[in-house]
Short mmCIF file of C-alpha atoms in Angstrom, two decimals:
data_model
loop_
_atom_site.label_atom_id
_atom_site.label_comp_id
_atom_site.label_asym_id
_atom_site.label_seq_id
_atom_site.Cartn_x
_atom_site.Cartn_y
_atom_site.Cartn_z
CA MET A 162 164.06 45.20 111.53
CA GLY A 163 166.28 44.11 114.43
CA LEU A 164 167.00 45.52 117.89
CA ARG A 165 170.47 44.48 119.01
CA PRO A 166 172.04 44.80 122.35
CA SER A 167 175.81 45.25 122.33
CA SER A 168 176.14 42.47 124.86
CA PRO A 169 173.85 39.52 125.76
CA PRO A 170 170.78 40.39 128.00
CA PRO A 171 170.39 38.88 131.44
CA SER A 172 169.90 35.10 131.22
CA SER A 173 166.51 33.47 131.74
CA SER A 174 165.40 29.86 132.31
CA SER A 175 163.62 29.52 128.96
CA SER A 176 165.26 29.13 125.63
CA ARG A 177 165.12 31.91 123.01
CA ALA A 178 162.09 31.27 121.00
CA GLY A 179 162.05 31.59 117.24
CA LEU A 180 159.74 34.39 115.84
CA LEU A 181 157.93 34.40 112.57
CA ILE A 182 156.36 37.72 111.68
CA ILE A 183 153.01 37.35 109.89
CA TRP A 184 151.15 40.36 108.52
CA TRP A 185 147.72 39.93 106.91
CA CYS A 186 146.08 42.26 104.39
CA CYS A 187 143.14 41.49 102.04
CA LEU A 188 144.13 42.38 98.52
CA ILE A 189 142.40 45.44 97.17
CA GLN A 190 143.13 47.73 94.28
CA TYR A 191 144.27 51.21 95.18
CA SER A 192 146.44 53.95 93.80
CA ASP A 193 149.17 55.81 95.68
CA MET A 194 149.68 58.31 92.99
CA ALA A 195 147.64 61.02 94.42
CA LEU A 196 149.28 60.59 97.83
CA GLY A 197 152.48 62.64 98.46
CA SER A 198 155.36 61.31 100.51
CA LYS A 199 155.26 62.07 104.22
CA THR A 200 157.70 62.36 107.19
CA ARG A 201 156.53 59.99 109.98
CA HIS A 202 157.95 60.65 113.48
CA PHE A 203 158.26 58.25 116.38
CA LYS A 204 159.70 58.32 119.82
CA TRP A 205 160.83 54.97 121.28
CA GLU A 206 162.21 54.02 124.68
CA VAL A 207 164.01 50.63 124.95
CA GLU A 208 163.89 49.01 128.31
CA TYR A 209 163.70 45.62 130.07
CA MET A 210 160.29 44.31 131.24
CA TYR A 211 158.77 41.07 132.52
CA TRP A 212 156.65 39.38 129.77
CA SER A 213 155.27 35.94 129.00
CA PRO A 214 155.42 35.74 125.17
CA ASP A 215 155.92 32.00 125.31
CA CYS A 216 153.89 31.22 128.55
CA ASN A 217 157.10 31.37 130.58
CA GLU A 218 157.57 34.69 132.29
CA HIS A 219 161.07 36.14 131.93
CA MET A 220 162.82 39.41 131.13
CA VAL A 221 162.62 40.74 127.63
CA MET A 222 163.60 43.86 125.87
CA GLY A 223 160.65 45.99 124.97
CA ILE A 224 159.87 49.32 123.20
CA ASN A 225 157.50 51.68 124.81
CA GLY A 226 156.34 49.07 127.19
CA GLN A 227 155.36 46.68 124.32
CA PHE A 228 156.62 43.30 123.21
CA PRO A 229 156.80 42.89 120.35
CA GLY A 230 157.30 46.53 119.83
CA PRO A 231 155.28 49.10 118.06
CA THR A 232 154.45 48.94 114.38
CA ILE A 233 155.69 51.54 111.81
CA ARG A 234 153.25 52.05 109.02
CA ALA A 235 154.76 53.97 106.13
CA ARG A 236 154.59 53.85 102.35
CA ALA A 237 157.53 53.60 100.02
CA GLY A 238 159.01 57.11 99.51
CA ASP A 239 158.12 58.26 103.08
CA THR A 240 160.89 59.43 105.42
CA VAL A 241 160.92 57.85 108.89
CA HIS A 242 162.25 59.62 111.95
CA VAL A 243 162.73 57.39 115.05
CA GLU A 244 164.14 58.96 118.19
CA LEU A 245 165.49 56.10 120.08
CA THR A 246 166.29 56.37 123.84
CA ASN A 247 168.21 53.58 125.67
CA LYS A 248 166.77 53.01 129.00
CA LEU A 249 168.68 49.86 129.65
CA PRO A 250 170.80 49.91 132.75
CA THR A 251 174.07 48.73 131.38
CA GLU A 252 173.94 47.85 127.74
CA GLY A 253 174.21 49.78 124.45
CA VAL A 254 171.77 49.17 121.59
CA VAL A 255 171.29 49.80 117.90
CA ILE A 256 168.47 49.12 115.58
CA HIS A 257 169.09 47.61 112.19
CA TRP A 258 166.37 48.33 109.59
CA HIS A 259 166.58 44.99 107.86
CA GLY A 260 166.01 45.21 104.05
CA ILE A 261 166.21 49.02 103.98
CA ARG A 262 169.08 49.91 101.64
CA GLN A 263 169.82 53.23 103.41
CA GLN A 264 170.74 54.93 100.23
CA GLY A 265 172.38 58.13 101.22
CA THR A 266 171.92 57.30 104.84
CA PRO A 267 174.55 54.64 105.66
CA TRP A 268 174.97 55.99 109.19
CA ALA A 269 171.31 54.99 109.92
CA ASP A 270 171.95 51.23 109.07
CA GLY A 271 172.12 50.38 112.74
CA THR A 272 175.20 48.22 112.77
CA ALA A 273 177.43 48.80 115.71
CA SER A 274 181.13 49.46 114.99
CA ILE A 275 180.44 49.55 111.28
CA SER A 276 177.91 52.37 110.61
CA GLN A 277 177.62 53.93 114.06
CA CYS A 278 178.58 53.88 117.70
CA VAL A 279 176.29 52.06 120.06
CA ILE A 280 173.66 54.15 121.75
CA ASN A 281 174.79 53.93 125.37
CA PRO A 282 172.40 53.87 128.46
CA GLY A 283 170.59 57.18 128.87
CA GLU A 284 171.49 58.34 125.27
CA THR A 285 169.16 59.23 122.43
CA PHE A 286 169.84 58.75 118.85
CA LEU A 287 167.73 59.91 115.86
CA TYR A 288 167.45 57.37 112.95
CA ARG A 289 166.30 59.14 109.82
CA PHE A 290 165.99 57.27 106.51
CA LYS A 291 163.67 56.86 103.44
CA VAL A 292 161.47 53.85 103.31
CA ASP A 293 161.80 51.57 100.12
CA LYS A 294 160.17 48.38 101.76
CA SER A 295 157.63 47.57 104.61
CA LEU A 296 158.61 47.10 108.28
CA LEU A 297 156.87 44.58 110.39
CA MET A 298 156.88 43.39 114.08
CA ASN A 299 154.55 40.94 115.94
CA GLY A 300 154.67 37.41 117.52
CA ARG A 301 153.39 34.97 120.26
CA GLY A 302 154.09 31.33 121.04
CA GLN A 303 153.84 28.62 123.66
CA TYR A 304 157.07 27.12 125.27
CA ASN A 305 155.76 24.74 127.95
CA CYS A 306 152.41 23.40 126.43
CA SER A 307 150.97 22.67 122.97
CA LEU A 308 147.58 23.48 121.32
CA ALA A 309 147.75 20.08 119.68
CA ALA A 310 149.06 17.95 122.52
CA HIS A 311 146.10 15.33 122.03
CA PHE A 312 147.18 14.72 118.57
CA THR A 313 150.86 13.86 119.41
CA ASN A 314 152.86 11.24 121.32
CA THR A 315 154.93 13.82 123.15
CA SER A 316 155.00 14.68 126.80
CA SER A 317 153.65 18.25 126.16
CA THR A 318 150.47 19.17 128.07
CA GLN A 319 147.49 20.62 126.45
CA CYS A 320 147.47 24.50 126.49
CA LYS A 321 144.33 26.06 128.11
CA PHE A 322 143.66 29.82 127.65
CA ASN A 323 140.92 32.21 128.40
CA GLY A 324 142.20 34.60 125.72
CA THR A 325 143.84 37.22 127.84
CA GLU A 326 147.18 35.64 128.36
CA GLN A 327 150.25 37.38 126.79
CA CYS A 328 151.12 33.99 125.03
CA ALA A 329 147.56 33.11 124.00
CA PRO A 330 147.51 32.35 120.33
CA GLU A 331 146.54 35.24 117.99
CA ILE A 332 143.65 33.89 116.06
CA LEU A 333 143.92 34.70 112.41
CA ARG A 334 140.50 35.72 111.18
CA VAL A 335 139.57 35.60 107.44
CA MET A 336 136.60 36.06 105.26
CA PRO A 337 135.49 33.14 103.02
CA LYS A 338 136.17 33.28 99.23
CA LYS A 339 138.87 35.99 99.52
CA THR A 340 142.55 36.14 98.68
CA TYR A 341 144.83 37.53 101.25
CA ARG A 342 148.48 38.55 101.10
CA LEU A 343 150.48 37.28 104.00
CA ARG A 344 153.77 39.08 104.60
CA LEU A 345 156.22 36.71 106.36
CA ALA A 346 159.57 37.46 107.90
CA SER A 347 161.74 35.25 110.15
CA THR A 348 163.61 37.04 113.00
CA THR A 349 164.92 33.92 114.65
CA ALA A 350 168.27 34.03 116.33
CA LEU A 351 169.22 30.46 115.58
CA ALA A 352 166.71 28.10 113.87
CA SER A 353 165.23 28.03 110.38
CA LEU A 354 161.49 27.70 110.14
CA ASN A 355 158.96 25.88 108.11
CA LEU A 356 155.42 27.34 107.68
CA ALA A 357 152.23 25.41 106.69
CA ILE A 358 148.51 26.16 106.82
CA GLY A 359 146.24 23.09 107.11
CA ASN A 360 144.23 22.28 103.97
CA HIS A 361 145.41 25.46 102.21
CA LYS A 362 148.05 26.05 99.68
CA MET A 363 150.17 29.36 99.48
CA VAL A 364 151.23 30.97 96.35
CA VAL A 365 154.73 32.62 96.71
CA VAL A 366 154.80 35.97 94.99
CA GLU A 367 157.61 38.00 96.65
CA ALA A 368 160.90 37.38 98.38
CA ASP A 369 162.90 40.12 100.19
CA GLY A 370 160.79 42.71 98.78
CA ASN A 371 161.05 41.78 95.12
CA TYR A 372 158.43 40.01 93.01
CA VAL A 373 159.03 36.51 91.99
CA GLN A 374 157.34 34.13 89.49
CA PRO A 375 154.28 32.74 91.38
CA PHE A 376 154.38 29.15 92.50
CA ALA A 377 152.19 27.18 94.85
CA VAL A 378 153.45 25.26 97.89
CA GLU A 379 151.93 23.30 100.74
CA ASP A 380 154.63 24.49 103.13
CA MET A 381 157.78 26.66 102.87
CA ASP A 382 161.08 27.11 104.48
CA ILE A 383 162.03 30.50 105.87
CA TYR A 384 165.59 31.06 107.04
CA SER A 385 166.55 33.82 109.39
CA GLY A 386 166.59 37.23 107.86
CA GLU A 387 164.39 36.18 104.92
CA SER A 388 161.00 37.68 104.06
CA TYR A 389 158.18 36.59 101.70
CA SER A 390 154.83 37.51 100.49
CA VAL A 391 152.26 34.56 99.79
CA LEU A 392 148.79 34.65 98.55
CA LEU A 393 146.29 32.57 100.63
CA THR A 394 142.81 31.92 99.05
CA THR A 395 140.15 31.11 101.69
CA ASP A 396 138.39 28.46 99.79
CA GLN A 397 138.01 25.70 102.31
CA ASP A 398 134.98 24.68 104.49
CA PRO A 399 134.07 27.89 106.54
CA SER A 400 132.64 26.03 109.40
CA GLN A 401 136.01 24.47 110.27
CA ASN A 402 139.10 25.97 111.98
CA TYR A 403 142.55 25.18 110.51
CA TRP A 404 146.09 24.89 111.94
CA VAL A 405 148.89 27.46 111.13
CA SER A 406 152.06 25.73 112.12
CA ILE A 407 155.68 26.66 112.53
CA SER A 408 158.36 23.97 112.70
CA VAL A 409 162.07 24.04 113.19
CA ARG A 410 164.31 23.29 110.24
CA GLY A 411 168.10 22.88 109.87
CA ARG A 412 168.62 22.15 113.56
CA LYS A 413 167.09 19.43 115.72
CA PRO A 414 163.99 20.61 117.41
CA GLN A 415 163.87 21.03 121.12
CA THR A 416 160.39 22.33 121.35
CA PRO A 417 156.95 21.28 119.80
CA GLN A 418 155.44 23.02 116.81
CA GLY A 419 154.36 26.65 117.08
CA LEU A 420 150.80 26.69 116.41
CA THR A 421 147.84 29.13 115.95
CA ILE A 422 144.41 28.97 114.22
CA LEU A 423 142.94 30.20 110.96
CA HIS A 424 139.32 31.12 111.58
CA TYR A 425 136.76 31.87 109.00
CA LEU A 426 134.54 34.85 110.14
CA HIS A 427 130.82 34.65 110.83
CA HIS A 428 131.16 31.14 112.33
CA PRO A 429 131.01 30.90 116.14
CA LYS A 430 133.96 28.33 116.51
CA THR A 431 136.55 30.95 117.00
CA SER A 432 138.54 29.13 119.74
CA LEU A 433 137.64 25.48 118.58
CA ILE A 434 140.63 23.30 118.16
CA PRO A 435 140.75 21.99 114.65
CA THR A 436 139.47 18.45 114.31
CA ARG A 437 142.50 17.32 112.26
CA PRO A 438 146.17 17.09 113.42
CA PRO A 439 148.52 19.96 112.52
CA PRO A 440 150.37 19.71 109.15
CA VAL A 441 153.31 17.26 109.39
CA ALA A 442 156.63 19.10 109.07
CA PRO A 443 159.47 17.81 106.89
CA LEU A 444 162.32 16.37 108.94
CA TRP A 445 164.55 18.95 110.28
CA ASN A 446 167.50 17.74 108.32
CA ASN A 447 165.66 17.11 105.09
CA TYR A 448 167.74 19.51 103.00
CA THR A 449 166.46 18.02 99.56
CA HIS A 450 162.99 19.51 100.62
CA SER A 451 164.60 22.94 101.41
CA LYS A 452 166.52 22.92 98.07
CA LEU A 453 163.37 22.04 96.02
CA PHE A 454 161.72 25.17 97.57
CA THR A 455 164.65 27.50 97.19
CA THR A 456 165.41 26.67 93.48
CA LYS A 457 161.77 27.49 92.50
CA ILE A 458 162.41 31.04 93.35
CA LEU A 459 162.95 32.98 90.21
CA ALA A 460 162.55 36.69 89.38
CA LEU A 461 159.35 37.94 87.82
CA MET A 462 159.65 39.59 84.32
CA GLY A 463 160.64 43.28 84.72
CA THR A 464 162.90 42.67 87.67
CA PRO A 465 166.43 44.30 87.08
CA GLN A 466 168.69 41.79 85.43
CA PRO A 467 172.28 41.24 86.58
CA PRO A 468 175.24 42.53 84.50
CA THR A 469 176.48 39.76 82.31
CA THR A 470 180.12 40.14 83.48
CA THR A 471 181.79 40.73 86.78
CA HIS A 472 184.72 43.04 87.71
CA ARG A 473 185.75 41.09 90.79
CA ARG A 474 185.11 37.64 92.38
CA ILE A 475 185.57 37.08 96.13
CA ALA A 476 185.22 33.53 97.45
CA LEU A 477 184.34 33.22 101.17
CA LEU A 478 184.91 29.89 102.86
CA ASN A 479 182.72 29.30 105.84
CA THR A 480 184.55 27.33 108.64
CA GLN A 481 184.28 26.54 112.37
CA ASN A 482 187.56 26.98 114.09
CA TYR A 483 189.51 27.22 117.36
CA ILE A 484 191.12 30.39 118.52
CA ASP A 485 192.94 30.06 121.92
CA GLY A 486 190.85 26.99 122.64
CA TYR A 487 187.48 28.79 121.98
CA THR A 488 185.08 27.69 119.27
CA LYS A 489 184.68 30.35 116.63
CA TRP A 490 183.47 30.79 113.08
CA ALA A 491 185.77 32.17 110.43
CA ILE A 492 185.71 33.49 106.85
CA ASN A 493 188.90 32.42 104.74
CA ASN A 494 190.35 31.58 108.23
CA LEU A 495 189.75 35.01 109.72
CA SER A 496 187.17 35.46 112.44
CA LEU A 497 185.67 38.95 112.38
CA VAL A 498 186.17 41.21 115.36
CA LEU A 499 184.78 44.68 115.30
CA PRO A 500 186.90 47.70 116.17
CA SER A 501 185.93 50.41 118.68
CA THR A 502 185.81 53.03 115.87
CA PRO A 503 182.97 52.53 113.31
CA TYR A 504 184.32 51.69 109.82
CA LEU A 505 182.19 54.43 108.30
CA GLY A 506 183.85 57.24 110.31
CA ALA A 507 187.41 55.76 110.11
CA LEU A 508 187.13 55.58 106.21
CA LYS A 509 185.41 58.88 105.79
CA TYR A 510 187.99 60.71 107.78
CA SER A 511 191.10 58.66 106.75
CA ILE A 512 191.91 57.55 110.33
CA ASN A 513 194.72 55.30 110.51
CA ASN A 514 195.08 52.22 112.77
CA ALA A 515 191.31 52.08 113.44
CA PHE A 516 191.12 48.61 112.06
CA ASP A 517 193.49 45.96 110.30
CA GLY A 518 195.12 47.57 107.36
CA GLU A 519 195.96 44.27 105.78
CA LYS A 520 193.61 43.22 103.05
CA PRO A 521 191.47 40.18 103.95
CA PRO A 522 191.94 37.20 101.60
CA GLU A 523 189.73 36.91 98.54
CA ASN A 524 190.07 33.12 98.20
CA PHE A 525 191.10 30.02 100.06
CA PRO A 526 193.66 27.26 99.35
CA MET A 527 193.03 25.20 96.26
CA ASP A 528 193.84 22.05 98.21
CA TYR A 529 191.27 22.69 100.95
CA ASP A 530 188.83 19.76 101.30
CA VAL A 531 185.37 21.15 102.15
CA MET A 532 184.02 17.71 102.78
CA ASN A 533 186.12 16.76 105.84
CA PRO A 534 187.45 18.52 108.96
CA ALA A 535 190.39 20.78 108.38
CA THR A 536 193.77 19.40 109.05
CA ASN A 537 194.59 22.62 110.96
CA GLN A 538 191.46 23.69 112.78
CA ASN A 539 192.98 26.86 114.36
CA SER A 540 192.20 30.33 113.11
CA SER A 541 192.94 34.04 113.73
CA TYR A 542 191.05 37.24 114.46
CA GLY A 543 190.74 39.95 111.85
CA SER A 544 189.01 43.26 111.21
CA GLY A 545 190.06 44.16 107.70
CA VAL A 546 187.74 45.56 105.02
CA TYR A 547 187.01 44.59 101.46
CA MET A 548 187.47 47.83 99.56
CA LEU A 549 185.14 47.78 96.49
CA ASP A 550 185.52 50.18 93.58
CA PHE A 551 182.47 52.25 93.38
CA ASN A 552 179.82 51.27 90.73
CA THR A 553 181.61 47.93 89.89
CA THR A 554 180.06 44.46 89.71
CA VAL A 555 181.08 42.12 92.34
CA ASP A 556 180.70 38.24 92.56
CA VAL A 557 180.63 36.55 95.97
CA ILE A 558 180.90 32.75 96.20
CA LEU A 559 179.76 31.54 99.59
CA GLN A 560 181.40 28.18 100.05
CA ASN A 561 180.34 25.87 102.96
CA ALA A 562 182.50 23.25 104.43
CA ASN A 563 182.77 20.65 107.16
CA ALA A 564 182.63 21.98 110.69
CA LEU A 565 184.79 20.89 113.56
CA ALA A 566 182.96 17.61 114.10
CA GLU A 567 183.07 14.94 111.44
CA LYS A 568 180.21 14.67 108.95
CA THR A 569 178.76 18.04 110.16
CA SER A 570 178.01 21.04 107.94
CA GLU A 571 175.32 23.64 108.95
CA ILE A 572 173.04 25.89 106.97
CA HIS A 573 173.93 29.60 106.97
CA PRO A 574 171.64 32.42 105.74
CA TRP A 575 173.83 35.38 104.64
CA HIS A 576 172.44 38.94 104.67
CA LEU A 577 173.95 41.86 102.89
CA HIS A 578 173.34 45.35 104.24
CA GLY A 579 172.80 48.27 101.87
CA HIS A 580 172.26 46.25 98.66
CA ASP A 581 170.13 43.62 96.98
CA PHE A 582 172.06 40.91 95.00
CA TRP A 583 171.15 38.37 92.30
CA VAL A 584 171.36 34.75 93.35
CA LEU A 585 173.05 33.23 90.31
CA GLY A 586 173.03 29.63 91.45
CA TYR A 587 173.54 26.89 94.15
CA GLY A 588 175.69 23.77 93.92
CA GLU A 589 177.12 20.77 95.78
CA GLY A 590 180.64 20.36 96.92
CA ARG A 591 183.44 22.75 96.22
CA PHE A 592 182.80 25.56 93.61
CA SER A 593 184.95 25.74 90.51
CA ASN A 594 185.08 28.32 87.80
CA GLN A 595 183.63 25.87 85.30
CA LYS A 596 180.37 25.97 87.24
CA GLU A 597 179.75 29.53 86.21
CA ASN A 598 178.61 28.15 82.94
CA ASN A 599 175.40 27.19 84.78
CA PHE A 600 174.83 30.57 86.28
CA ASN A 601 171.28 31.91 85.85
CA LEU A 602 171.62 35.36 84.18
CA ARG A 603 168.10 35.41 82.72
CA ASN A 604 165.85 35.50 85.80
CA PRO A 605 167.82 35.04 89.02
CA PRO A 606 166.08 36.12 92.21
CA PHE A 607 166.95 39.54 93.47
CA ARG A 608 167.30 39.29 97.20
CA ASN A 609 169.23 40.56 100.36
CA THR A 610 169.48 37.23 102.09
CA ALA A 611 170.51 33.94 100.65
CA VAL A 612 171.12 30.57 102.19
CA ILE A 613 174.14 28.33 101.72
CA PHE A 614 173.43 24.61 102.27
CA PRO A 615 175.54 22.07 103.98
CA TYR A 616 178.65 21.20 101.90
CA GLY A 617 177.54 23.42 99.16
CA TRP A 618 178.05 26.81 97.49
CA THR A 619 175.91 29.74 96.64
CA ALA A 620 176.84 32.35 93.95
CA LEU A 621 175.83 36.01 94.40
CA ARG A 622 176.28 39.11 92.18
CA PHE A 623 175.72 42.77 93.14
CA VAL A 624 176.59 46.23 92.09
CA ALA A 625 178.64 48.31 94.50
CA ASP A 626 176.55 51.45 94.02
CA ASN A 627 175.70 52.51 97.66
CA PRO A 628 178.37 54.65 99.29
CA GLY A 629 179.14 53.41 102.72
CA ALA A 630 180.58 50.71 104.89
CA TRP A 631 178.27 47.52 104.97
CA ALA A 632 177.98 44.36 106.88
CA PHE A 633 177.81 40.96 105.18
CA HIS A 634 177.21 38.16 107.64
CA CYS A 635 175.49 34.92 108.66
CA HIS A 636 172.05 35.93 110.06
CA ILE A 637 172.32 33.24 112.76
CA GLU A 638 173.08 35.53 115.67
CA PRO A 639 175.61 33.38 117.57
CA HIS A 640 177.49 32.75 114.43
CA LEU A 641 177.80 36.45 113.72
CA HIS A 642 179.10 37.12 117.21
CA MET A 643 181.59 34.31 116.90
CA GLY A 644 183.08 35.98 113.84
CA MET A 645 181.02 34.78 110.73
CA GLY A 646 181.03 38.05 108.70
CA VAL A 647 182.89 40.54 106.66
CA VAL A 648 182.73 44.29 105.90
CA PHE A 649 182.44 45.76 102.40
CA ALA A 650 183.23 49.42 101.80
CA GLU A 651 182.58 51.54 98.57
CA GLY A 652 182.50 55.19 97.64
CA VAL A 653 182.87 56.35 101.17
CA HIS A 654 184.16 59.67 99.93
CA LEU A 655 180.73 60.36 98.48
CA VAL A 656 178.93 59.89 101.84
CA GLY A 657 177.47 63.34 102.82
CA LYS A 658 177.36 64.68 106.27
CA VAL A 659 177.32 61.98 109.02
CA PRO A 660 175.52 63.01 112.28
CA HIS A 661 177.98 63.77 115.08
CA ASP A 662 176.14 61.36 117.40
CA ALA A 663 176.80 58.45 115.20
CA LEU A 664 180.60 58.71 115.67
CA THR A 665 181.25 59.77 119.32
CA CYS A 666 183.20 56.65 120.13
CA GLY A 667 186.68 55.41 119.46
CA LEU A 668 189.08 57.46 117.45
CA THR A 669 186.32 59.61 115.73
CA GLY A 670 185.07 60.47 119.17
CA LYS A 671 188.44 61.70 120.30
CA MET A 672 188.95 63.47 116.94
CA PHE A 673 185.76 65.50 117.47
CA MET A 674 186.48 66.27 121.07
CA GLY A 675 189.85 67.44 120.15
CA GLY A 676 188.63 69.72 117.51
CA ASN A 677 190.74 68.09 114.90
CA GLY A 678 187.90 67.25 112.57
CA LYS A 679 184.47 68.27 111.41
CA PRO A 680 181.50 66.27 112.35
#
């Protein structure tokens, strides 16, 4: 789930901290068969508030006076109604329900200028959709001190808490000799994360809402937009406390580890600092470690298998470029800019000139050298759409390349709205058609977010079976705002009634006000 302003919030003196969502639940057996689906109603107000989530007070965006915002508890099959009022003074907002496919409700996807207009200050918008996965929010951290300062050689001071501070660590309390399911999601805006729990192994069992073949790890990388479930067995000495650590990956860390404590219940040492140092994180640029974890993720038997052939292949070259002297990100040399009229409305009502009519390129030059800076580093803006035939199979090859600086290529986690896809494979260097012989068609993971490693490629396959207009983009927020994304559209003529409030801007808004169309 992501709350997104249409422009940056007021600046603050602290850097934006990464957030890893952790939801604990003890494994028990139960049946939902006797429980019917329900409609769950919520009223939310978005406004700025002063808060200290990282021990440094600054302005944050809260919901109903809470940061993080309230929790939605719902079961698969339930319908969620969220009446969202924007009480920000100057900014529009939307909420994207990350991982929810929005089957039949593409207008509720929460992507400004793609599925809806922004919700302007003072306006209220009703999101209504059916739940097909869980929705989670929480988080705390420390920006100007460390819980484990005495174990390190850094200049960080030792954190001292009485337990009531907004940034005090949230102690994770467990019973001995139990197995817990931890639901994890990274909502970072920039960094990738690594999670470890001292003296405990984790067994990965789910990725992006789909079960995978279980495998044990001592630590795991989680990229922005990804979610996992892991099993934790509390089989260690219950008289001790243990570190839960979060470290930055894929980008040189500027802050110490994020830390909290795992505490076994029925022992009095709740706030006692563990006697051992926190887990040692892999180096931020150790991509071999990342690849070893990522390639272990395979679909569990019974997961839908991919079609054996594809109807269309789209290769998307990820590059860093200049436009009018400004640094941008581009896909096939086009940096995405979003139009004032949402794509969903423009396509549904056949409105001309709402976005670029020229088809975006489906490949890049054969002689492009992905291992070195481009000869011509300039790019252009674009707002075209990849129009997909409904119910066809589409392959996407994400191709990474050298950025503007020499010997520099970044990690990019890509997220597809409205669909899950099969991750058919990863590779080094430039993709070629011969490499499809190594595609995994037997048990590829079924996901909605996939990483592309530096100087590498990632192959995806999905079925265009969800009518609507959908974003596909790098989940690193600055990269998206700098143009690193595309728009897919399929079967828009099959979309039912779209709420009027979703399309009251741009050319659709003018059409409705003039009485020349039906909302």
